Amino acid sequence: MVVRHWMWVVLALWCAGCGSTTATPSSNETSVVTKTATPAAVTLPRLQPLQPWQGDIVVSAGDDGPVDIIVYDAQQREIARIPATVVDGVARVEVLPQGAVGVATAVVVRDQRPLQAAVSLYQLDPQSTVQTDDRVYTTIFTKTVQFISQSMRTYPLNGVMVRGYRSPDNPLLWLRDHVYQGRGFRYFEADVTSLLEAFRDAQRADGSLPDWIDMPELGVKSGRKEVESDLEFLYVQGIYEAWQMTGDHTWMQAMLPSARRAMTYTTSDPLRWNAELGLVRRPYTIDMWDFEYGDTTTNPETGQAAPRHWIDDKSVWGIFHGDNTGVIYALRLLATMEDAVGNTAAAETYREQADAMHTRLLKLSWNGNFFTHFVPEDPTWRAEGVEMDAQLSISNAYALNRGILRKQETQFVLNSYYARGQARPDVVLPWFSIDPPFPAYAYGMAGRKGELPGEYVNGGIMPLVGGELARAAFGNDYEPFGFDTLRHYAVLIERFGGSYLWYYPNGQPGISGPDTVPYDGWGASAMLAALMEGAAGVYDVAYGYEVAQVIPRWVFDPAVRSAYVVARSAAAQGYVAYQWQRRDRQVLVRLTGSGSQVKLQIPLPPDAPATVQVTLDGERLATPPILDTGRTRAVIIDASRLSHLVVVDW
């Protein structure tokens, strides 16, 4: 797909200083380590993986001469055997840190005999980062981490500290906002469980969950906007992703009973479940948002005039695709967790339930190019002045990354967003909350943003949509679309000095109210996920990067010639790191990490010939396997360990 650079000439002028810089990480400073050094005795240097480090090792007197220095990672796996010379009782060693997180040690050997006990060299402490010679991607990483970090809130609740990530337009800790920001905070946040435990403790007897938890400092009690039907699947998704971040099986197993109750509620309670259609139902809201169709009226319970957050006899019921793709996704995640604790029968039941819902949803809501926004339970009901069948809404972007659609269907959705952007010269970026929007005042907002087309979720553009689109573009043969989206996001944050939940179609930031902040962690997390999983191509296949898939896709952006990437699961000891270089007729990847298996794919540039030569750790592969999708080609390396040097020549 050829990507049009929407308003790129104008927007590029905003991004002054977005030029290039080197992506080569600096070498670590020399450090002296004595033969008695231990972590308790000295302060060891904390190093990033794959950054050359030099140090001196003091050996026994009279042992001058040639030696070998064997370096071990924190799990006592040999990572290097280095020839050296002892001069005046000191041997200098230069090593490339890799392998397990923790203290690396070394043994000085002569004639296969250790000259002394092992000494501690350094502490490998990987910190997530992206550094490229085109500074734009380095900037995206740095800025998104900053925005997400600013969204963090922590406070005591019921005798324990909870830590979570706030809404960009509300100071409370909402389940929805926190879970979606998990796509970003996983790379630096150590506490990914306390807020989910607080929601577990606030779970209602019927299995349903609140939108937000108590915030004593504001005098706020937990509550729920009753029109919403997505909280239960988000809770299960949050548990699964926290388990993936931590690798803590005991914690996950303890959370399973509440996850089961949540799924039972959403797939059986008559308020949420249409038994005839076998799908999740809700009142007519704009996508996942919490106010329903109709003028501002008075809440019959509170007497307060407000947007319609409640359910009454005026509520229009139907099937919203995003609730259902989310539940299908959550059921499959729940099945994976059940398998992990040995409940194979329960896992199979959940998978069968998900598959049946999947079939029913496609039949009802898939229109051949995207999911229809809302299908009323009353087939004769139509919203006045609304092109209901044509509306393209937020959760189509989310469906792309929930394992719901095949590759061709994913491309259809991406094409739909792209075509809408092409057809709308008044829109700078095709990150539509919904398109076409609802006519003015179809949703009564009591003067708040969203009553008019182009505002908020009624046709505003949202980085959280752009991030999901970009993440799906990578790996589905639309890599130029993904890189173009990331570059435009960099322009927006450079231009306005922040990131907002939504923007007007002309690109100006949207301010929903006094609680709106310029550090939208939700959209920033989606963009960071697109950068880390999409462009950088690092996937946690199991948990804690024990099994990783790495597909560095930088070759699809001609401006990038080198990249250094570290993806650390901060709540665990797992990470992956690599250096990638593009030369005229060569691609080089040096890879390491903490896990036991890596599935490496090295995409080839479009101009590479049909035949290439591949060297793995210095050995030429006779018949290197090539994955050919018809649009892209990649060399495949499937290895049982996670430290390799791969060179592809042509």
XYZ file of C-alpha atoms in Angstrom:
650
model
C 0.000 0.000 0.000
C 1.345 3.408 -0.907
C 0.969 5.712 2.070
C 0.048 9.320 1.572
C 1.867 11.572 4.020
C -1.070 13.619 5.280
C -0.043 17.275 5.524
C 3.556 16.037 5.824
C 5.127 19.112 4.271
C 3.385 21.358 6.796
C 3.791 19.023 9.736
C 7.489 18.480 9.054
C 8.077 22.164 9.666
C 6.771 21.643 13.197
C 9.356 18.985 13.974
C 12.425 21.171 14.059
C 15.387 19.230 15.363
C 14.037 15.787 14.450
C 17.222 15.003 12.578
C 19.520 12.019 12.759
C 21.862 10.896 15.443
C 23.952 7.810 15.943
C 22.330 4.669 17.293
C 25.576 3.081 18.437
C 25.481 2.683 22.232
C 28.482 4.090 24.043
C 31.007 1.712 25.576
C 30.913 1.223 29.313
C 33.663 2.773 31.359
C 36.615 0.692 32.537
C 36.208 -0.751 36.019
C 38.719 -2.510 38.264
C 37.662 -5.774 39.888
C 39.867 -7.519 42.446
C 40.082 -11.243 43.099
C 38.070 -10.798 46.310
C 35.312 -8.790 44.689
C 31.741 -9.810 45.503
C 28.460 -7.939 45.055
C 28.483 -7.119 48.773
C 32.091 -5.910 48.784
C 32.119 -3.527 45.845
C 29.670 -1.559 43.793
C 29.600 -3.345 40.480
C 28.901 -1.389 37.336
C 25.348 -1.833 36.044
C 25.525 -2.526 32.341
C 23.245 -2.701 29.366
C 23.503 -5.827 27.182
C 25.654 -5.827 24.048
C 27.589 -2.714 25.081
C 31.357 -3.448 25.180
C 32.869 -3.284 28.664
C 36.500 -3.300 29.787
C 37.830 -4.158 33.227
C 40.924 -5.314 35.058
C 41.173 -8.550 37.035
C 43.858 -8.830 39.716
C 45.390 -12.326 39.753
C 47.855 -14.075 42.005
C 51.410 -12.777 42.131
C 53.834 -14.515 39.797
C 51.141 -15.593 37.329
C 52.093 -13.228 34.504
C 51.691 -14.579 30.983
C 48.945 -15.753 28.625
C 45.640 -16.912 30.084
C 42.044 -17.501 29.084
C 39.276 -15.614 30.865
C 35.958 -17.487 30.962
C 32.969 -15.211 31.570
C 29.710 -16.565 32.982
C 26.309 -14.911 33.210
C 24.213 -14.820 36.404
C 22.947 -18.359 35.723
C 26.517 -19.648 35.373
C 26.215 -20.123 31.627
C 29.414 -19.492 29.723
C 29.045 -16.399 27.530
C 32.645 -15.765 26.462
C 36.129 -17.308 26.473
C 38.663 -14.522 25.957
C 42.433 -14.818 25.457
C 44.331 -12.329 27.631
C 47.769 -11.635 29.086
C 48.550 -11.105 32.763
C 51.000 -8.214 33.184
C 52.212 -7.310 36.671
C 49.447 -9.395 38.195
C 46.628 -7.758 36.229
C 44.636 -9.127 33.281
C 42.553 -6.812 31.164
C 39.296 -8.199 29.838
C 36.912 -6.779 27.246
C 33.532 -8.468 27.070
C 30.145 -7.994 25.458
C 27.569 -8.332 28.288
C 24.816 -10.811 27.500
C 22.770 -13.636 28.922
C 20.886 -13.660 32.223
C 20.112 -10.607 34.341
C 22.356 -10.274 37.391
C 26.010 -10.545 38.370
C 28.430 -11.857 35.750
C 31.554 -13.620 36.954
C 34.891 -14.612 35.453
C 37.487 -17.333 35.998
C 41.112 -16.886 34.899
C 42.411 -20.160 33.422
C 45.840 -21.359 32.274
C 46.310 -24.827 30.843
C 42.692 -25.579 31.779
C 43.471 -24.838 35.444
C 41.842 -21.936 37.323
C 44.428 -19.608 38.808
C 41.997 -18.398 41.492
C 38.374 -18.339 42.549
C 35.760 -16.685 40.349
C 35.516 -12.907 40.549
C 32.483 -10.696 40.013
C 32.756 -8.473 36.948
C 29.555 -6.469 36.561
C 25.811 -6.557 37.042
C 23.769 -6.938 33.876
C 20.716 -4.755 34.437
C 18.908 -4.285 31.120
C 16.700 -1.222 30.786
C 14.250 -0.995 27.910
C 15.340 1.370 25.165
C 15.196 2.066 21.447
C 18.079 3.929 19.814
C 18.202 4.459 16.065
C 20.410 6.581 13.853
C 17.255 8.429 12.778
C 16.362 10.173 16.040
C 12.616 10.063 15.467
C 12.211 6.554 16.920
C 14.491 7.269 19.864
C 12.313 10.303 20.561
C 9.109 8.267 20.389
C 10.454 5.778 22.915
C 11.685 8.453 25.323
C 8.554 10.580 25.099
C 6.014 7.766 25.363
C 7.734 6.368 28.444
C 7.657 9.879 29.902
C 3.935 10.330 29.165
C 2.995 6.928 30.575
C 5.136 7.477 33.683
C 3.381 10.779 34.363
C 0.074 8.902 34.330
C 1.088 6.706 37.265
C -0.797 7.084 40.544
C -0.102 5.329 43.846
C -1.912 5.563 47.176
C -2.870 3.410 50.184
C -6.167 1.548 49.950
C -7.471 -0.806 52.622
C -4.040 -1.070 54.196
C -2.045 -1.763 51.031
C -0.462 0.434 48.382
C -2.068 0.327 44.973
C -0.228 1.503 41.907
C -1.865 2.088 38.545
C -2.203 4.338 35.519
C -4.854 7.047 35.350
C -7.244 8.150 32.664
C -6.029 11.039 30.452
C -9.190 13.028 31.213
C -10.031 11.873 34.755
C -7.820 11.590 37.858
C -9.249 8.241 39.003
C -7.779 4.791 38.399
C -10.100 3.194 35.831
C -9.736 -0.471 34.935
C -10.046 0.236 31.218
C -7.347 2.904 31.062
C -4.959 0.932 33.249
C -5.251 -2.305 31.273
C -4.784 -0.624 27.900
C -1.719 1.204 29.226
C -0.217 -2.174 30.066
C 0.918 -2.324 26.434
C 3.372 0.402 27.448
C 4.187 0.281 31.151
C 5.313 -3.366 30.909
C 8.695 -2.096 29.729
C 9.512 -0.204 32.933
C 6.920 -0.868 35.672
C 7.720 -3.385 38.414
C 4.318 -3.385 40.168
C 1.791 -4.671 37.644
C -0.451 -6.580 40.064
C -1.580 -4.382 42.976
C -4.297 -2.489 41.099
C -5.720 -5.680 39.609
C -5.874 -7.126 43.120
C -7.777 -4.019 44.245
C -10.303 -4.569 41.457
C -10.562 -8.221 42.457
C -11.382 -7.133 46.001
C -14.022 -4.742 44.619
C -15.631 -7.384 42.391
C -19.367 -7.670 42.967
C -21.085 -10.871 44.074
C -22.480 -11.454 40.565
C -18.968 -11.353 39.066
C -19.234 -7.862 37.595
C -16.550 -5.251 38.179
C -16.456 -1.511 38.827
C -15.072 1.012 36.376
C -12.880 2.695 38.960
C -11.734 1.887 42.490
C -11.969 3.980 45.637
C -9.797 7.074 45.829
C -10.019 8.179 49.493
C -8.130 11.436 49.008
C -10.913 12.640 46.696
C -13.686 11.054 48.728
C -14.609 8.846 45.754
C -16.052 5.360 46.081
C -15.747 2.722 43.363
C -18.471 2.737 40.741
C -19.521 1.721 37.264
C -21.142 3.431 34.311
C -23.880 0.867 33.836
C -24.088 1.187 30.050
C -20.664 -0.434 29.653
C -20.135 -4.111 28.883
C -16.370 -4.354 28.460
C -15.039 -4.337 32.025
C -15.064 -8.078 32.608
C -13.049 -8.978 29.518
C -10.597 -6.178 30.299
C -10.114 -7.610 33.783
C -9.237 -11.041 32.359
C -6.932 -9.446 29.787
C -5.231 -7.488 32.568
C -4.634 -10.642 34.617
C -3.199 -12.497 31.639
C -0.868 -9.656 30.678
C 0.321 -9.185 34.273
C 1.096 -12.917 34.390
C 2.999 -12.541 31.128
C 4.953 -9.587 32.554
C 5.839 -11.320 35.839
C 5.886 -15.028 35.051
C 4.284 -15.472 38.488
C 2.182 -18.644 38.116
C 1.123 -18.671 41.766
C -0.305 -15.160 41.506
C -2.092 -15.968 38.271
C -3.646 -19.101 39.742
C -4.892 -17.118 42.741
C -6.586 -14.636 40.386
C -8.282 -17.310 38.246
C -11.462 -17.715 40.341
C -12.317 -14.028 39.974
C -11.499 -14.171 36.244
C -13.888 -17.103 35.795
C -16.660 -15.258 37.650
C -16.138 -12.215 35.436
C -16.470 -14.248 32.244
C -19.509 -16.114 33.573
C -21.209 -12.804 34.326
C -20.601 -11.212 30.947
C -21.662 -14.329 29.011
C -24.809 -15.146 30.989
C -26.317 -12.185 32.824
C -29.408 -11.014 30.856
C -28.325 -7.393 31.245
C -25.104 -8.084 29.320
C -25.859 -11.197 27.282
C -28.258 -11.676 24.382
C -29.024 -15.377 24.693
C -30.825 -15.521 21.351
C -27.861 -14.117 19.417
C -25.256 -15.629 21.739
C -23.370 -12.313 21.927
C -22.649 -9.518 24.411
C -25.143 -6.625 24.351
C -25.101 -3.000 25.480
C -27.051 0.239 25.025
C -26.224 2.371 21.966
C -22.976 4.101 22.923
C -20.183 5.436 20.728
C -17.957 2.380 20.584
C -16.717 1.509 24.114
C -17.531 4.892 25.666
C -19.810 5.327 28.649
C -22.692 7.546 27.476
C -25.600 6.375 25.361
C -27.628 7.723 22.473
C -30.242 10.361 23.232
C -30.613 13.914 24.487
C -29.430 14.925 27.918
C -32.170 13.958 30.315
C -32.579 13.553 34.041
C -31.319 10.443 35.781
C -34.453 8.961 37.367
C -32.455 7.693 40.357
C -30.363 10.771 41.190
C -32.352 13.552 39.564
C -29.126 14.837 38.021
C -29.045 16.128 34.447
C -26.047 14.581 32.770
C -24.985 12.486 29.777
C -26.923 9.210 29.761
C -24.650 6.896 31.739
C -27.611 4.890 33.025
C -30.005 2.293 31.670
C -33.756 2.992 31.461
C -36.739 2.397 29.190
C -35.271 4.791 26.597
C -32.103 2.735 26.177
C -31.581 1.350 22.666
C -30.062 -2.130 22.924
C -27.877 -3.915 20.430
C -24.623 -5.664 19.629
C -21.416 -3.639 19.640
C -18.553 -5.520 17.998
C -15.806 -4.324 20.371
C -17.395 -5.934 23.436
C -17.539 -9.211 21.579
C -14.052 -9.230 20.038
C -12.798 -8.406 23.532
C -14.711 -11.268 25.158
C -13.575 -13.729 22.463
C -9.985 -12.614 23.059
C -10.376 -12.866 26.858
C -11.896 -16.351 26.677
C -8.877 -17.549 24.715
C -6.499 -15.909 27.194
C -8.407 -17.548 30.038
C -8.049 -20.889 28.260
C -4.284 -20.383 28.096
C -4.172 -19.701 31.829
C -6.314 -22.758 32.577
C -3.955 -24.900 30.507
C -0.993 -23.522 32.459
C -2.470 -24.725 35.759
C -3.543 -28.108 34.368
C -7.256 -27.441 33.833
C -7.294 -28.729 30.268
C -11.027 -29.520 30.188
C -11.925 -25.992 31.283
C -9.484 -24.584 28.731
C -11.139 -26.519 25.925
C -14.584 -25.326 27.020
C -13.471 -21.701 26.936
C -11.930 -22.130 23.496
C -15.090 -23.726 22.133
C -17.129 -20.876 23.599
C -14.828 -18.315 21.994
C -14.926 -20.052 18.623
C -18.724 -20.178 18.631
C -18.962 -16.465 19.509
C -16.402 -15.685 16.813
C -18.521 -17.380 14.162
C -21.718 -15.644 15.295
C -20.083 -12.218 15.459
C -18.633 -12.434 11.962
C -22.016 -13.468 10.594
C -23.810 -10.585 12.321
C -21.360 -7.679 12.251
C -18.605 -8.202 9.655
C -19.526 -6.275 6.496
C -16.658 -7.502 4.331
C -14.303 -4.606 5.127
C -14.772 -3.910 8.838
C -17.120 -4.541 11.760
C -20.388 -2.603 11.675
C -20.414 -0.256 14.644
C -23.751 -1.241 16.217
C -26.461 -3.735 15.270
C -29.758 -2.923 17.093
C -31.650 -5.793 18.638
C -34.734 -4.294 16.986
C -33.826 -4.619 13.285
C -36.310 -1.897 12.341
C -34.730 0.754 14.552
C -32.545 3.407 12.908
C -30.786 6.436 14.378
C -31.982 9.623 12.748
C -29.453 11.199 10.394
C -26.841 8.481 11.022
C -25.174 6.315 8.378
C -25.167 3.374 10.769
C -23.882 0.788 8.293
C -21.008 3.028 7.179
C -19.612 3.990 10.578
C -16.022 2.869 11.191
C -15.322 2.915 14.940
C -12.404 2.645 17.368
C -12.661 -1.035 18.202
C -12.048 -2.068 14.606
C -8.463 -1.022 15.346
C -8.490 -3.105 18.542
C -9.872 -6.132 16.698
C -6.728 -6.138 14.551
C -4.612 -7.140 17.561
C -6.985 -9.588 19.266
C -6.407 -12.534 16.943
C -9.887 -12.129 15.494
C -9.147 -11.452 11.820
C -7.155 -13.233 9.175
C -4.380 -11.414 7.348
C -6.541 -10.398 4.384
C -9.315 -9.157 6.684
C -6.757 -7.159 8.648
C -5.649 -5.550 5.404
C -9.273 -4.729 4.577
C -9.624 -2.835 7.866
C -6.341 -0.978 7.327
C -7.446 -0.104 3.806
C -10.734 1.224 5.168
C -8.976 3.644 7.512
C -6.539 4.663 4.791
C -9.314 5.273 2.256
C -11.247 7.413 4.755
C -8.139 9.521 5.256
C -7.706 9.918 1.511
C -11.322 10.969 1.096
C -11.249 13.562 3.889
C -8.956 16.497 3.032
C -10.021 18.145 6.310
C -8.510 15.285 8.346
C -4.765 15.292 8.986
C -4.565 11.645 10.088
C -6.988 8.720 9.660
C -7.076 7.778 13.354
C -10.847 8.124 13.540
C -12.745 7.582 16.778
C -15.758 7.114 14.532
C -16.373 8.028 10.892
C -18.736 9.370 9.781
C -19.529 11.037 13.116
C -22.980 11.410 14.616
C -24.915 14.584 13.837
C -24.863 17.362 16.407
C -26.567 16.545 19.692
C -27.397 12.931 18.838
C -25.623 12.317 22.133
C -26.587 14.883 24.738
C -23.471 15.799 26.661
C -24.781 18.762 28.681
C -22.346 21.048 26.913
C -19.373 18.721 27.185
C -17.176 17.738 24.261
C -18.695 15.102 22.009
C -21.991 16.748 21.180
C -20.604 18.107 17.913
C -19.040 16.164 15.029
C -15.237 16.108 15.200
C -15.136 16.351 18.996
C -13.832 13.706 21.391
C -15.082 10.238 20.409
C -17.641 11.711 17.995
C -15.220 11.942 15.088
C -12.086 13.221 16.791
C -8.795 11.537 15.889
C -7.023 9.504 18.571
C -3.434 8.272 18.968
C -4.766 5.124 20.644
C -6.403 4.258 17.307
C -3.276 5.148 15.341
C -1.130 2.983 17.607
C -3.349 -0.071 17.180
C -3.433 0.449 13.405
C 0.349 0.742 13.268
C 0.908 -2.347 15.412
C -1.319 -4.335 13.055
C 0.298 -2.887 9.919
C 3.623 -4.408 10.968
C 3.603 -8.085 10.092
C 0.696 -7.782 7.682
C 2.688 -6.457 4.702
C 1.745 -2.834 5.422
C 4.997 -1.859 7.130
C 5.231 1.551 5.362
C 1.841 2.422 6.893
C 3.166 1.506 10.335
C 6.352 3.563 10.036
C 4.431 6.498 8.579
C 2.018 6.418 11.532
C 4.862 6.470 14.055
C 6.516 9.379 12.294
C 3.300 11.393 12.318
C 2.853 10.733 16.010
C 6.381 12.053 16.587
C 5.374 15.219 14.736
C 2.290 15.696 16.911
C 4.153 15.342 20.198
C 6.944 17.623 18.959
C 4.500 20.242 17.753
C 2.405 20.440 20.928
C 4.932 19.329 23.541
C 2.734 16.494 24.739
C 0.272 13.799 23.795
C -3.502 14.172 24.084
C -6.281 11.602 24.193
C -7.896 13.132 21.107
C -7.395 15.823 18.501
C -9.727 17.723 16.232
C -9.682 16.547 12.603
C -7.387 19.483 11.741
C -4.788 18.228 14.247
C -5.395 20.650 17.115
C -5.416 19.062 20.601
C -8.790 18.311 22.162
C -9.468 19.407 25.733
C -12.433 17.557 27.218
C -12.437 19.375 30.541
C -10.361 20.623 33.494
C -8.960 17.150 34.217
C -7.492 16.685 30.713
C -3.719 16.220 30.809
C -1.146 16.598 27.998
C 0.400 13.221 28.778
C -2.124 10.720 27.493
C -0.734 7.375 28.627
C -3.386 5.421 26.735
C -2.449 6.616 23.264
C 1.241 6.736 24.182
C 1.086 3.061 25.226
C -0.486 2.090 21.914
C 2.257 3.923 20.032
C 4.991 2.425 22.238
C 3.583 -1.047 21.561
C 3.637 -0.304 17.828
C 7.267 0.759 18.159
C 8.437 -2.152 20.331
C 6.425 -5.027 18.868
C 5.887 -3.587 15.408
C 8.947 -1.672 14.235
C 11.476 -3.220 16.636
C 9.650 -6.540 16.344
C 10.183 -7.973 19.857
C 7.417 -10.290 21.075
C 7.073 -12.105 24.384
C 5.709 -15.456 23.202
C 5.222 -16.958 26.673
C 6.104 -14.878 29.741
C 9.148 -12.931 30.881
C 10.705 -13.392 27.413
C 11.518 -17.012 28.213
C 10.493 -17.678 24.620
C 10.843 -14.691 22.320
C 10.135 -13.830 18.723
C 12.274 -11.116 17.163
C 11.512 -9.549 13.773
C 13.508 -6.294 13.396
C 11.605 -4.473 10.650
C 13.841 -1.397 10.298
C 14.694 -2.369 6.724
C 11.255 -1.053 5.679
C 12.249 2.501 6.643
C 15.120 3.491 4.309
C 16.131 6.305 6.676
C 17.205 3.822 9.382
C 20.600 2.158 9.034
C 21.257 1.049 12.606
C 19.230 0.262 15.713
C 19.828 -0.852 19.281
C 16.825 -2.284 21.120
C 16.322 -3.616 24.637
C 12.905 -4.930 25.701
C 12.839 -5.679 29.438
C 9.894 -7.097 31.331
C 10.489 -4.888 34.340
C 8.326 -7.019 36.646
C 10.506 -10.070 35.969
C 14.095 -10.902 35.093
C 13.402 -11.386 31.400
C 14.609 -9.326 28.453
C 15.658 -9.390 24.814
C 18.281 -7.122 23.252
C 19.719 -6.751 19.787
C 21.865 -4.598 17.552
C 20.742 -4.292 13.933
C 22.748 -2.791 11.066
C 21.932 -2.278 7.403
C 24.801 -1.983 4.957
C 24.769 -1.771 1.168
C 24.531 -5.520 0.622
C 24.291 -6.812 4.157
C 22.043 -6.969 7.221
C 23.626 -7.853 10.580
C 21.813 -8.798 13.791
C 23.547 -9.441 17.119
C 21.048 -10.834 19.613
C 20.960 -11.812 23.268
C 18.519 -12.237 26.108
C 17.584 -14.157 29.218
C 15.385 -16.869 27.771
C 15.813 -20.352 26.398
C 14.496 -19.985 22.852
C 14.305 -17.371 20.138
C 12.406 -17.339 16.879
C 14.296 -14.833 14.747
C 13.112 -13.472 11.432
C 15.306 -11.005 9.557
C 13.301 -9.156 6.894
C 15.158 -8.512 3.661
C 15.063 -5.242 1.756
C 12.929 -5.197 -1.396
C 16.022 -4.971 -3.613
C 17.690 -8.093 -2.176
C 18.118 -10.892 -4.770
C 16.377 -14.246 -4.592
C 19.494 -15.931 -3.199
C 21.261 -14.711 -0.057
C 24.061 -16.081 2.121
C 23.458 -16.460 5.856
C 26.125 -16.879 8.531
C 25.018 -17.946 12.018
C 27.656 -17.516 14.719
C 30.413 -17.730 12.122
C 29.069 -20.791 10.282
C 27.583 -20.527 6.797
C 24.117 -22.074 6.505
C 23.885 -24.278 3.422
C 20.192 -23.657 2.723
C 18.912 -20.768 4.817
C 15.106 -20.943 5.165
C 13.269 -17.968 3.658
C 9.737 -16.897 4.560
C 8.109 -15.369 1.473
C 4.692 -13.703 1.907
C 4.521 -12.486 -1.671
C 5.199 -8.913 -0.565
C 8.055 -9.432 1.886
C 10.809 -11.983 2.494
C 12.657 -12.841 5.679
C 15.437 -15.197 6.771
C 14.250 -17.537 9.548
C 16.494 -18.617 12.433
C 14.961 -20.905 15.070
C 17.452 -21.496 17.864
C 17.423 -23.105 21.297
C 19.407 -20.336 22.966
C 19.230 -16.591 22.901
C 22.691 -15.277 21.966
C 23.567 -15.131 18.295
C 25.289 -13.177 15.567
C 23.559 -13.459 12.201
C 24.942 -11.914 9.012
C 22.934 -11.889 5.787
C 24.884 -11.050 2.599
C 23.910 -10.792 -1.052
